[in-house]
Structures are given as structure tokens and as C-alpha cells.
CSV table of C-alpha atoms in Angstrom, one decimal:
chain,number,residue,atom,x,y,z
Y,1,MET,CA,-101.7,-13.7,-2.9
Y,2,LYS,CA,-102.5,-16.5,-0.1
Y,3,LEU,CA,-99.7,-18.5,0.9
Y,4,THR,CA,-100.1,-22.5,1.0
Y,5,PRO,CA,-99.5,-24.0,4.1
Y,6,VAL,CA,-96.4,-25.5,3.0
Y,7,VAL,CA,-95.1,-22.3,2.1
Y,8,PHE,CA,-96.0,-20.7,5.2
Y,9,LEU,CA,-94.2,-23.2,7.3
Y,10,LEU,CA,-91.0,-23.0,5.6
Y,11,SER,CA,-91.3,-19.6,5.6
Y,12,SER,CA,-91.9,-19.7,9.5
Y,13,LEU,CA,-88.7,-21.9,9.9
Y,14,LEU,CA,-86.7,-19.5,7.8
Y,15,LEU,CA,-88.1,-16.3,10.1
Y,16,PHE,CA,-86.9,-18.8,13.3
Y,17,ILE,CA,-83.4,-19.4,11.9
Y,18,ILE,CA,-82.7,-16.0,11.3
Y,19,SER,CA,-83.8,-14.9,14.6
Y,20,CYS,CA,-81.7,-17.8,16.6
Y,21,LYS,CA,-78.7,-16.5,14.7
Y,22,LYS,CA,-79.1,-13.2,15.6
Y,23,LYS,CA,-79.4,-14.1,19.3
Y,24,VAL,CA,-75.7,-14.2,20.4
Y,25,ASN,CA,-74.6,-13.6,24.3
Y,26,THR,CA,-71.8,-11.3,24.9
Y,27,VAL,CA,-70.4,-9.5,27.3
Y,28,THR,CA,-67.6,-6.5,28.0
Y,29,PRO,CA,-64.8,-6.2,30.6
Y,30,GLN,CA,-66.0,-4.8,34.1
Y,31,SER,CA,-63.7,-3.1,36.5
Y,32,LYS,CA,-63.4,-5.4,39.5
Y,33,ASP,CA,-60.8,-5.6,42.6
Y,34,ILE,CA,-59.5,-9.0,41.9
Y,35,THR,CA,-57.1,-11.1,43.9
Y,36,GLU,CA,-54.9,-13.8,43.1
Y,37,VAL,CA,-54.2,-16.9,45.0
Y,38,VAL,CA,-52.5,-20.1,45.2
Y,39,TYR,CA,-54.5,-23.2,46.3
Y,40,ALA,CA,-52.7,-25.0,49.2
Y,41,SER,CA,-54.2,-28.2,51.1
Y,42,GLY,CA,-52.4,-29.9,54.4
Y,43,VAL,CA,-52.5,-30.2,57.6
Y,44,LEU,CA,-52.8,-28.3,61.2
Y,45,GLU,CA,-50.3,-29.5,63.8
Y,46,PRO,CA,-49.2,-28.2,67.0
Y,47,GLN,CA,-46.2,-26.3,67.1
Y,48,ASN,CA,-42.6,-28.3,68.1
Y,49,GLN,CA,-44.9,-31.7,67.7
Y,50,PHE,CA,-42.6,-34.7,68.3
Y,51,ILE,CA,-43.1,-38.0,69.0
Y,52,LEU,CA,-41.8,-39.4,72.4
Y,53,TYR,CA,-40.1,-43.1,72.4
Y,54,SER,CA,-39.6,-45.5,74.7
Y,55,LEU,CA,-36.2,-46.0,76.0
Y,56,ALA,CA,-36.5,-49.3,77.5
Y,57,ASP,CA,-37.7,-52.6,77.0
Y,58,GLY,CA,-40.8,-53.8,79.2
Y,59,THR,CA,-44.4,-53.4,80.1
Y,60,ILE,CA,-46.5,-50.2,80.3
Y,61,ALA,CA,-47.0,-50.2,84.5
Y,62,GLU,CA,-48.4,-46.9,85.2
Y,63,ILE,CA,-49.4,-43.9,83.0
Y,64,PHE,CA,-49.4,-40.8,84.9
Y,65,VAL,CA,-51.6,-38.2,82.2
Y,66,ALA,CA,-54.4,-38.7,79.6
Y,67,GLU,CA,-55.0,-37.3,76.1
Y,68,GLY,CA,-55.4,-33.3,76.3
Y,69,ASP,CA,-53.4,-32.8,79.6
Y,70,THR,CA,-51.1,-29.9,79.8
Y,71,ILE,CA,-47.7,-31.1,81.3
Y,72,GLY,CA,-44.7,-29.3,82.2
Y,73,THR,CA,-41.1,-29.8,81.7
Y,74,SER,CA,-39.6,-33.1,83.1
Y,75,GLN,CA,-43.4,-34.6,84.5
Y,76,PRO,CA,-43.7,-37.9,84.9
Y,77,LEU,CA,-45.5,-39.4,81.6
Y,78,LEU,CA,-45.6,-42.9,82.4
Y,79,ARG,CA,-43.4,-46.3,84.0
Y,80,VAL,CA,-42.3,-49.2,82.6
Y,81,ASP,CA,-41.8,-52.2,84.6
Y,82,GLY,CA,-38.6,-52.7,84.8
Y,83,ASN,CA,-37.6,-55.1,88.1
Y,84,ALA,CA,-34.5,-56.6,86.7
Y,85,THR,CA,-33.1,-53.0,86.5
Y,86,GLU,CA,-34.3,-52.2,89.7
Y,87,ALA,CA,-32.1,-55.0,91.1
Y,88,ARG,CA,-29.3,-53.9,88.7
Y,89,LEU,CA,-29.3,-50.3,90.4
Y,90,TYR,CA,-29.5,-51.6,94.2
Y,91,SER,CA,-26.5,-54.3,93.1
Y,92,ALA,CA,-24.5,-50.8,91.8
Y,93,GLU,CA,-24.9,-49.1,94.5
Y,94,GLU,CA,-24.2,-51.6,97.2
Y,95,ILE,CA,-20.9,-52.0,95.1
Y,96,TYR,CA,-20.4,-48.2,95.4
Y,97,LYS,CA,-21.0,-47.7,98.7
Y,98,THR,CA,-18.3,-50.4,99.5
Y,99,ALA,CA,-15.9,-48.9,97.0
Y,100,GLN,CA,-16.2,-45.5,99.1
Y,101,GLN,CA,-15.7,-47.2,102.3
Y,102,ASN,CA,-12.9,-48.9,100.7
Y,103,TYR,CA,-11.0,-45.7,99.7
Y,104,GLY,CA,-12.3,-43.9,102.9
Y,105,GLU,CA,-10.1,-42.7,105.8
Y,106,ASN,CA,-11.6,-45.5,107.7
Y,107,SER,CA,-10.7,-48.5,105.1
Y,108,PRO,CA,-10.0,-51.7,106.5
Y,109,ALA,CA,-7.7,-52.8,103.6
Y,110,LEU,CA,-5.6,-49.6,104.9
Y,111,GLN,CA,-6.2,-49.4,108.2
Y,112,GLU,CA,-4.5,-52.9,108.1
Y,113,LEU,CA,-1.4,-51.7,106.1
Y,114,LYS,CA,-1.2,-48.3,108.3
Y,115,THR,CA,-1.1,-50.4,111.5
Y,116,GLN,CA,2.1,-52.4,109.8
Y,117,LEU,CA,3.5,-49.0,108.7
Y,118,ASN,CA,3.3,-47.6,112.1
Y,119,THR,CA,4.5,-50.6,113.8
Y,120,LEU,CA,7.9,-50.6,111.1
Y,121,LYS,CA,8.0,-46.9,111.5
Y,122,SER,CA,9.0,-47.9,115.6
Y,123,ARG,CA,10.8,-50.7,114.6
Y,124,LEU,CA,13.0,-48.1,112.3
Y,125,GLN,CA,13.2,-45.8,114.8
Y,126,ILE,CA,14.8,-48.3,117.5
Y,127,ASP,CA,17.1,-50.1,114.7
Y,128,SER,CA,18.0,-46.4,113.7
Y,129,THR,CA,19.4,-45.7,117.5
Y,130,ASN,CA,21.3,-49.1,117.8
Y,131,TYR,CA,23.0,-48.3,114.4
Y,132,VAL,CA,24.0,-45.0,115.3
Y,133,ARG,CA,25.3,-46.2,118.9
Y,134,TYR,CA,27.0,-49.0,117.5
Y,135,LYS,CA,29.0,-47.1,114.9
Y,136,ARG,CA,30.2,-44.6,117.5
Y,137,LEU,CA,31.3,-47.6,119.5
Y,138,TYR,CA,32.7,-49.2,116.2
Y,139,ASN,CA,34.7,-46.1,115.7
Y,140,GLU,CA,36.1,-46.5,119.2
Y,141,ASN,CA,36.7,-50.0,118.9
Y,142,ALA,CA,34.7,-50.7,121.8
Y,143,VAL,CA,32.5,-53.5,119.9
Y,144,LYS,CA,33.6,-55.8,116.9
Y,145,LYS,CA,33.1,-55.1,113.1
Y,146,SER,CA,30.4,-58.1,113.1
Y,147,ASP,CA,28.3,-56.5,115.5
Y,148,PHE,CA,28.4,-53.3,114.0
Y,149,GLU,CA,27.7,-54.8,110.7
Y,150,LYS,CA,24.6,-56.9,111.9
Y,151,ALA,CA,23.3,-53.3,113.4
Y,152,GLU,CA,24.2,-51.7,110.0
Y,153,LEU,CA,22.1,-54.4,108.2
Y,154,THR,CA,19.3,-54.6,110.9
Y,155,TYR,CA,19.0,-51.1,110.3
Y,156,ILE,CA,19.1,-51.2,106.3
Y,157,ASN,CA,16.5,-54.2,106.7
Y,158,SER,CA,14.0,-52.1,108.6
Y,159,GLN,CA,14.2,-48.9,106.2
Y,160,ASN,CA,13.5,-51.3,103.3
Y,161,ASP,CA,10.2,-52.7,104.9
Y,162,TYR,CA,9.1,-49.2,105.8
Y,163,LYS,CA,9.6,-47.8,102.7
Y,164,ALA,CA,8.1,-51.0,100.7
Y,165,THR,CA,4.9,-50.8,103.4
Y,166,LYS,CA,4.5,-47.2,102.4
Y,167,GLN,CA,4.7,-47.9,99.0
Y,168,ARG,CA,1.8,-50.5,99.0
Y,169,ILE,CA,-0.4,-48.3,100.8
Y,170,GLU,CA,0.1,-45.5,97.5
Y,171,ASN,CA,-0.7,-48.2,95.7
Y,172,LEU,CA,-3.5,-50.0,97.2
Y,173,ARG,CA,-4.8,-46.2,97.8
Y,174,ALA,CA,-4.4,-45.8,93.6
Y,175,GLN,CA,-6.1,-48.9,93.5
Y,176,LEU,CA,-8.8,-48.3,95.4
Y,177,TYR,CA,-9.5,-44.7,93.7
Y,178,VAL,CA,-9.9,-46.6,90.3
Y,179,THR,CA,-12.1,-49.1,91.8
Y,180,LEU,CA,-14.2,-46.6,93.4
Y,181,GLN,CA,-14.3,-44.5,89.9
Y,182,ASN,CA,-15.7,-47.2,88.1
Y,183,ALA,CA,-18.0,-48.5,91.0
Y,184,GLN,CA,-19.5,-44.5,90.7
Y,185,SER,CA,-19.6,-44.8,86.6
Y,186,GLN,CA,-21.7,-48.1,86.9
Y,187,TYR,CA,-23.7,-46.9,89.4
Y,188,LYS,CA,-24.3,-43.7,87.2
Y,189,ILE,CA,-25.0,-45.6,84.1
Y,190,THR,CA,-27.4,-48.1,86.3
Y,191,GLN,CA,-29.1,-45.0,87.7
Y,192,ASP,CA,-29.5,-43.5,83.8
Y,193,ASP,CA,-30.9,-46.7,82.4
Y,194,VAL,CA,-33.3,-47.0,85.1
Y,195,ALA,CA,-34.6,-43.3,84.5
Y,196,ASN,CA,-35.3,-44.5,81.1
Y,197,TYR,CA,-38.2,-46.7,82.9
Y,198,LEU,CA,-39.8,-43.6,84.1
Y,199,VAL,CA,-40.6,-41.8,81.2
Y,200,LYS,CA,-40.9,-37.9,81.3
Y,201,SER,CA,-41.6,-35.0,79.2
Y,202,GLY,CA,-38.7,-33.2,77.9
Y,203,THR,CA,-41.1,-29.8,77.7
Y,204,LYS,CA,-43.6,-28.4,78.4
Y,205,GLY,CA,-47.1,-28.6,76.1
Y,206,ARG,CA,-49.7,-30.7,75.6
Y,207,VAL,CA,-50.3,-34.5,75.6
Y,208,TYR,CA,-52.2,-35.2,71.6
Y,209,ASP,CA,-51.9,-38.8,71.5
Y,210,LEU,CA,-51.1,-42.0,74.1
Y,211,LEU,CA,-50.2,-44.6,71.7
Y,212,LYS,CA,-50.0,-47.5,74.2
Y,213,GLU,CA,-52.2,-48.6,76.9
Y,214,LYS,CA,-51.3,-50.3,80.5
Y,215,GLY,CA,-50.1,-53.3,80.2
Y,216,GLU,CA,-48.7,-53.4,77.1
Y,217,VAL,CA,-45.4,-54.5,75.9
Y,218,VAL,CA,-43.2,-51.7,74.3
Y,219,ARG,CA,-40.0,-52.3,73.2
Y,220,ARG,CA,-36.9,-49.8,72.9
Y,221,SER,CA,-37.2,-46.9,70.3
Y,222,GLU,CA,-41.2,-47.6,70.0
Y,223,ALA,CA,-43.3,-44.9,69.6
Y,224,ILE,CA,-45.4,-44.0,72.7
Y,225,ALA,CA,-46.8,-40.7,72.9
Y,226,ILE,CA,-47.3,-37.2,70.9
Y,227,ILE,CA,-46.5,-34.1,72.1
Y,228,GLY,CA,-47.0,-30.7,71.4
Y,229,ASP,CA,-47.2,-27.0,72.4
Y,230,ALA,CA,-50.7,-26.2,74.1
Y,231,GLU,CA,-51.3,-23.0,72.2
Y,232,ASN,CA,-49.6,-22.5,69.2
Y,233,VAL,CA,-50.3,-24.5,66.1
Y,234,VAL,CA,-48.6,-24.6,62.8
Y,235,LEU,CA,-50.1,-25.4,59.2
Y,236,LYS,CA,-48.4,-27.1,57.1
Y,237,MET,CA,-49.4,-26.9,53.6
Y,238,SER,CA,-48.5,-28.7,50.2
Y,239,VAL,CA,-48.0,-25.9,47.1
Y,240,ASP,CA,-47.5,-27.3,43.4
Y,241,GLU,CA,-44.2,-27.1,41.9
Y,242,SER,CA,-45.7,-24.6,39.2
Y,243,ASP,CA,-46.9,-22.4,42.0
Y,244,ILE,CA,-44.1,-22.2,44.3
Y,245,GLU,CA,-42.0,-19.4,43.2
Y,246,LYS,CA,-45.0,-17.2,43.5
Y,247,ILE,CA,-44.9,-18.0,47.4
Y,248,LYS,CA,-43.3,-15.5,49.7
Y,249,ILE,CA,-42.3,-15.3,53.8
Y,250,GLY,CA,-45.4,-13.0,55.2
Y,251,GLN,CA,-47.6,-13.4,52.6
Y,252,GLN,CA,-51.4,-13.6,54.1
Y,253,VAL,CA,-53.5,-16.9,54.3
Y,254,LEU,CA,-57.2,-17.4,54.3
Y,255,VAL,CA,-57.6,-21.1,55.7
Y,256,GLN,CA,-60.6,-23.3,56.2
Y,257,ILE,CA,-60.2,-25.9,58.8
Y,258,GLU,CA,-62.2,-29.0,58.7
Y,259,ALA,CA,-62.7,-29.0,62.4
Y,260,TYR,CA,-64.2,-26.0,62.4
Y,261,GLY,CA,-66.9,-26.0,59.6
Y,262,GLU,CA,-67.0,-22.8,57.2
Y,263,LYS,CA,-65.2,-20.3,59.3
Y,264,ILE,CA,-62.3,-19.0,57.9
Y,265,PHE,CA,-59.3,-18.3,59.5
Y,266,LYS,CA,-56.0,-15.8,58.6
Y,267,ALA,CA,-52.7,-16.6,58.9
Y,268,LYS,CA,-49.2,-16.0,57.7
Y,269,VAL,CA,-46.0,-17.9,55.9
Y,270,THR,CA,-43.7,-18.2,58.2
Y,271,ARG,CA,-41.7,-21.0,56.0
Y,272,ILE,CA,-40.8,-22.0,52.6
Y,273,TYR,CA,-39.0,-25.7,52.2
Y,274,PRO,CA,-36.9,-25.7,49.5
Y,275,ALA,CA,-37.0,-29.6,48.7
Y,276,MET,CA,-39.6,-30.9,46.3
Y,277,ASN,CA,-41.8,-33.8,47.7
Y,278,LYS,CA,-41.0,-36.5,44.9
Y,279,LYS,CA,-44.4,-38.3,45.8
Y,280,ASP,CA,-46.9,-35.5,44.7
Y,281,PHE,CA,-44.5,-32.7,43.0
Y,282,ALA,CA,-45.2,-30.4,45.9
Y,283,PHE,CA,-43.3,-28.2,48.4
Y,284,ARG,CA,-44.3,-27.7,51.8
Y,285,VAL,CA,-44.8,-24.3,52.9
Y,286,ASP,CA,-45.5,-23.4,56.8
Y,287,ALA,CA,-47.9,-20.7,57.9
Y,288,ALA,CA,-48.9,-19.5,61.2
Y,289,ILE,CA,-52.5,-18.6,62.4
Y,290,THR,CA,-52.7,-14.9,63.5
Y,291,GLU,CA,-55.8,-15.7,65.4
Y,292,THR,CA,-56.7,-17.7,68.5
Y,293,LEU,CA,-58.5,-21.1,67.6
Y,294,PRO,CA,-61.4,-22.5,69.9
Y,295,ALA,CA,-59.0,-25.6,70.4
Y,296,ILE,CA,-56.4,-27.5,68.8
Y,297,PHE,CA,-56.8,-30.4,67.0
Y,298,SER,CA,-53.5,-32.1,65.7
Y,299,GLY,CA,-54.0,-33.5,62.2
Y,300,THR,CA,-57.3,-32.2,61.2
Y,301,ASN,CA,-57.2,-31.3,57.3
Y,302,ILE,CA,-56.9,-27.8,55.8
Y,303,GLU,CA,-57.7,-25.7,52.6
Y,304,ALA,CA,-56.2,-22.6,52.3
Y,305,ASN,CA,-55.6,-19.8,49.5
Y,306,ILE,CA,-52.5,-18.2,49.9
Y,307,ILE,CA,-52.8,-14.3,48.7
Y,308,ILE,CA,-50.0,-13.4,46.1
Y,309,GLN,CA,-51.2,-10.0,45.2
Y,310,GLU,CA,-54.6,-7.8,45.7
Y,311,LYS,CA,-55.9,-5.2,42.8
Y,312,LYS,CA,-58.8,-2.3,42.8
Y,313,ASN,CA,-60.8,-1.3,39.9
Y,314,VAL,CA,-58.8,-3.4,37.2
Y,315,LEU,CA,-60.6,-5.1,33.8
Y,316,CYS,CA,-61.8,-8.3,34.4
Y,317,LEU,CA,-63.2,-10.9,32.2
Y,318,PRO,CA,-65.2,-14.0,33.2
Y,319,LYS,CA,-62.3,-17.0,32.8
Y,320,SER,CA,-65.3,-19.0,31.2
Y,321,VAL,CA,-65.0,-16.7,28.2
Y,322,MET,CA,-61.4,-17.6,27.3
Y,323,MET,CA,-60.3,-20.0,25.0
Y,324,PRO,CA,-57.0,-21.7,24.5
Y,325,GLY,CA,-54.1,-19.4,23.7
Y,326,ASP,CA,-55.5,-16.9,25.9
Y,327,THR,CA,-58.0,-15.6,23.2
Y,328,VAL,CA,-61.7,-14.4,23.1
Y,329,LEU,CA,-64.3,-14.6,20.3
Y,330,VAL,CA,-64.9,-10.7,19.6
Y,331,LYS,CA,-67.9,-9.3,17.8
Y,332,THR,CA,-67.5,-6.8,15.2
Y,333,ALA,CA,-69.3,-5.1,12.7
Y,334,ASP,CA,-67.3,-7.5,9.9
Y,335,GLY,CA,-68.2,-10.7,12.0
Y,336,ASP,CA,-66.7,-12.7,14.7
Y,337,LYS,CA,-63.4,-13.3,15.5
Y,338,LYS,CA,-60.6,-14.2,17.7
Y,339,VAL,CA,-58.7,-11.7,19.7
Y,340,LYS,CA,-55.3,-12.6,22.1
Y,341,VAL,CA,-55.7,-11.1,25.4
Y,342,GLN,CA,-52.7,-9.8,27.7
Y,343,LYS,CA,-53.9,-11.2,30.7
Y,344,GLY,CA,-52.6,-9.7,34.5
Y,345,ILE,CA,-53.5,-11.5,37.7
Y,346,GLU,CA,-56.0,-14.3,37.7
Y,347,ASN,CA,-58.5,-15.9,40.0
Y,348,PHE,CA,-60.7,-19.3,40.3
Y,349,GLU,CA,-63.7,-17.0,38.4
Y,350,TYR,CA,-61.7,-13.6,36.7
Y,351,VAL,CA,-58.7,-12.8,34.9
Y,352,GLU,CA,-57.1,-9.2,34.7
Y,353,VAL,CA,-57.1,-7.8,31.2
Y,354,THR,CA,-54.2,-5.7,30.5
Y,355,GLY,CA,-54.3,-5.7,26.4
Y,356,GLY,CA,-55.8,-6.9,23.6
Y,357,VAL,CA,-59.7,-5.9,24.3
Y,358,ASP,CA,-61.4,-2.5,26.1
Y,359,ALA,CA,-64.1,-1.8,28.3
Y,360,TYR,CA,-66.4,-1.4,24.9
Y,361,THR,CA,-65.6,-5.1,23.4
Y,362,GLN,CA,-67.8,-7.2,22.7
Y,363,ILE,CA,-66.9,-10.7,23.7
Y,364,ILE,CA,-68.8,-13.8,22.8
Y,365,THR,CA,-69.7,-16.0,25.7
Y,366,LYS,CA,-69.1,-19.6,25.3
């Protein structure tokens, strides 16, 4: 029997449809090494990085360092112009010197009273001798009572004058001591204030940024420089709240630093901060680079994979075959059916299979 063109066309189309239905792509779980990681992003900063603030108002008169310079402890970085403060320091120093002179042994004020005291002491000795002599003569009825009483009164007055002058010296000495202490304190305060105009580093490290230029006006508590460790860095990473419970101190981190292209560096988790950042619902995790960097560029972006755990030679499936509810579509003699898979660890490409399917299961790809 000869087929007509129409019948032949329908037969060919039917055979094509049947052949298409029979062509189904499948995969089976394969043994692989798999590493579970948590992705994190962040920045690289020098260890112990801090912002240096101005402690005085004025104009930047001199800058002694440049960005990238290594600095030592107490090294001058820049000077703020403070002429008025220099004048106050000179005045405070002069007042302090005067107070020292006034309190010293050669104090003009004390010397004057000491001279008076010596004169009164000599007069007291004379009046004391006269008093004793007149008292003896009066007891012998050799002088009148009025003469004895006059000598006695003169002696008493000399005693009182001597004691009063001696007390005046003690009072003046105490007053001059208080004045000296006040002048010394004011001088120290002014010295400290002047010292604030010469900005020094509090620690050794490196200057990563100067935020002011010579001639610029600066205010007290205004940022003027960024200082940090010259050799050691810290990776400040953000980890999503859904992953933070997996992170532990000491875990290895593989880091790609934007400033160094595609090169991967190794690091270790050193600190986990317990407070969540409400802006991005992430937690801060710090890591330390365990190898030497070619150079340190503060603030450069990083991307990191924190290694949670690793397994060798376990059954794995491509994540692309997984369906909602951790199910896969399995090809069986009775037709295709969904099977729930028990998962182990996973990464961006593969998921470990711990149950539901085995190495012989034909899983239909999407």
C-alpha cells in the first residue's frame, strides 16, 4: 500500500514527537569533595586604625609628614598656628617665675619682714634685760613702782610686736605658697594647651590619610588624619544573620581583595561581634590575613568565603536539579516522580545527598 503525502507527513510528525518524548536528560549523584562556605563582603583596614582629631582651633601652619609615611610614637605630625596661646604661655611662665621668687629665701616681701623681725628681736632682748633689772631693783626698793611697771609694759609690747611680726611672716609664707601653686598649675595648664597645637602621634604606625592641608582652618574635635598599623591588617566583614550561627573563631577564610585583582589570600576568623547592624541585618566578623600582603591599601573592598566545613568523597548533586521542598524529579520504570532528598552540606554549585536517592538514581535535569 502506498502512503499519500499527507499520511506520510502525519506519520513522520508522530515519530518525531515520540522520539522527543523519549529524549530525557538525567544525572546520577556523584562522589565529590565538597566545601561549605559562607559568603561575606567588607573592607580591608590597617589594624588599630583610628582617626586623629584636633585638640585646638586655628590654622594648619605646618605639616611634617605625608600619606604613606611610617611614624613613631610621639612624632610631630602637624602644627596648628596658635600665636595667642604662645602669648598666654609666656605670661603664665612670667607669673610662675615671679611666684617662685616671692616664695624663695630671697623673697623681697619676706626679706622686709625678716629685717623687721630681727630689729624687734634685738629690741626685745634689750627690753627683756631692762625688765629683769627693774624687777630686781623694785624688789630691793631701789626704784619706784611706776618705773618698774613702765619697763614691764615696754617688755610686754616688745614681746607682742615680735610675735605678731613672726606670725605675719608665717601667714605671708603660706599665702605666697598658695600663689606659687596656683601659678604653677596655670602654667602647666597653659603648657598643655600649647602642646595641643603641636599634633603628635600617640603610637607608631603609618599615615594613611591627611584630611587637612596647610593653610586650612581647623576646629577643635575636627578629624585631621587617619593612622593605623604599618604592617598588620584586619578584614572587617558583614555576615548575613541567617549564616552567623555557622561562624566560629579560627575558621579559615579565602579572601579576594579588590586592590590585588583575582589573587586569593588566606585568613582566619579572629572576632565575632554579637550586635546586629540594623541597616543591613548583618553581623560584623573580623579576620586576620595569615600571609604577607604586597602593600596595605586602607578601605579597599573585599569578598570572602568563610569555610564552615569540608567533606571528602561524598555523594553530591548539582544544585540546578533541586526543586522546592528539597525534592528532585526521578526517572523510574513506572514513570517520573518527585522524591524528597535529605541534604548535608552545600556550596554554590553542589549539595551533599545523605538520603532519599543513591548513586544509581536517575534524576531528571531541568
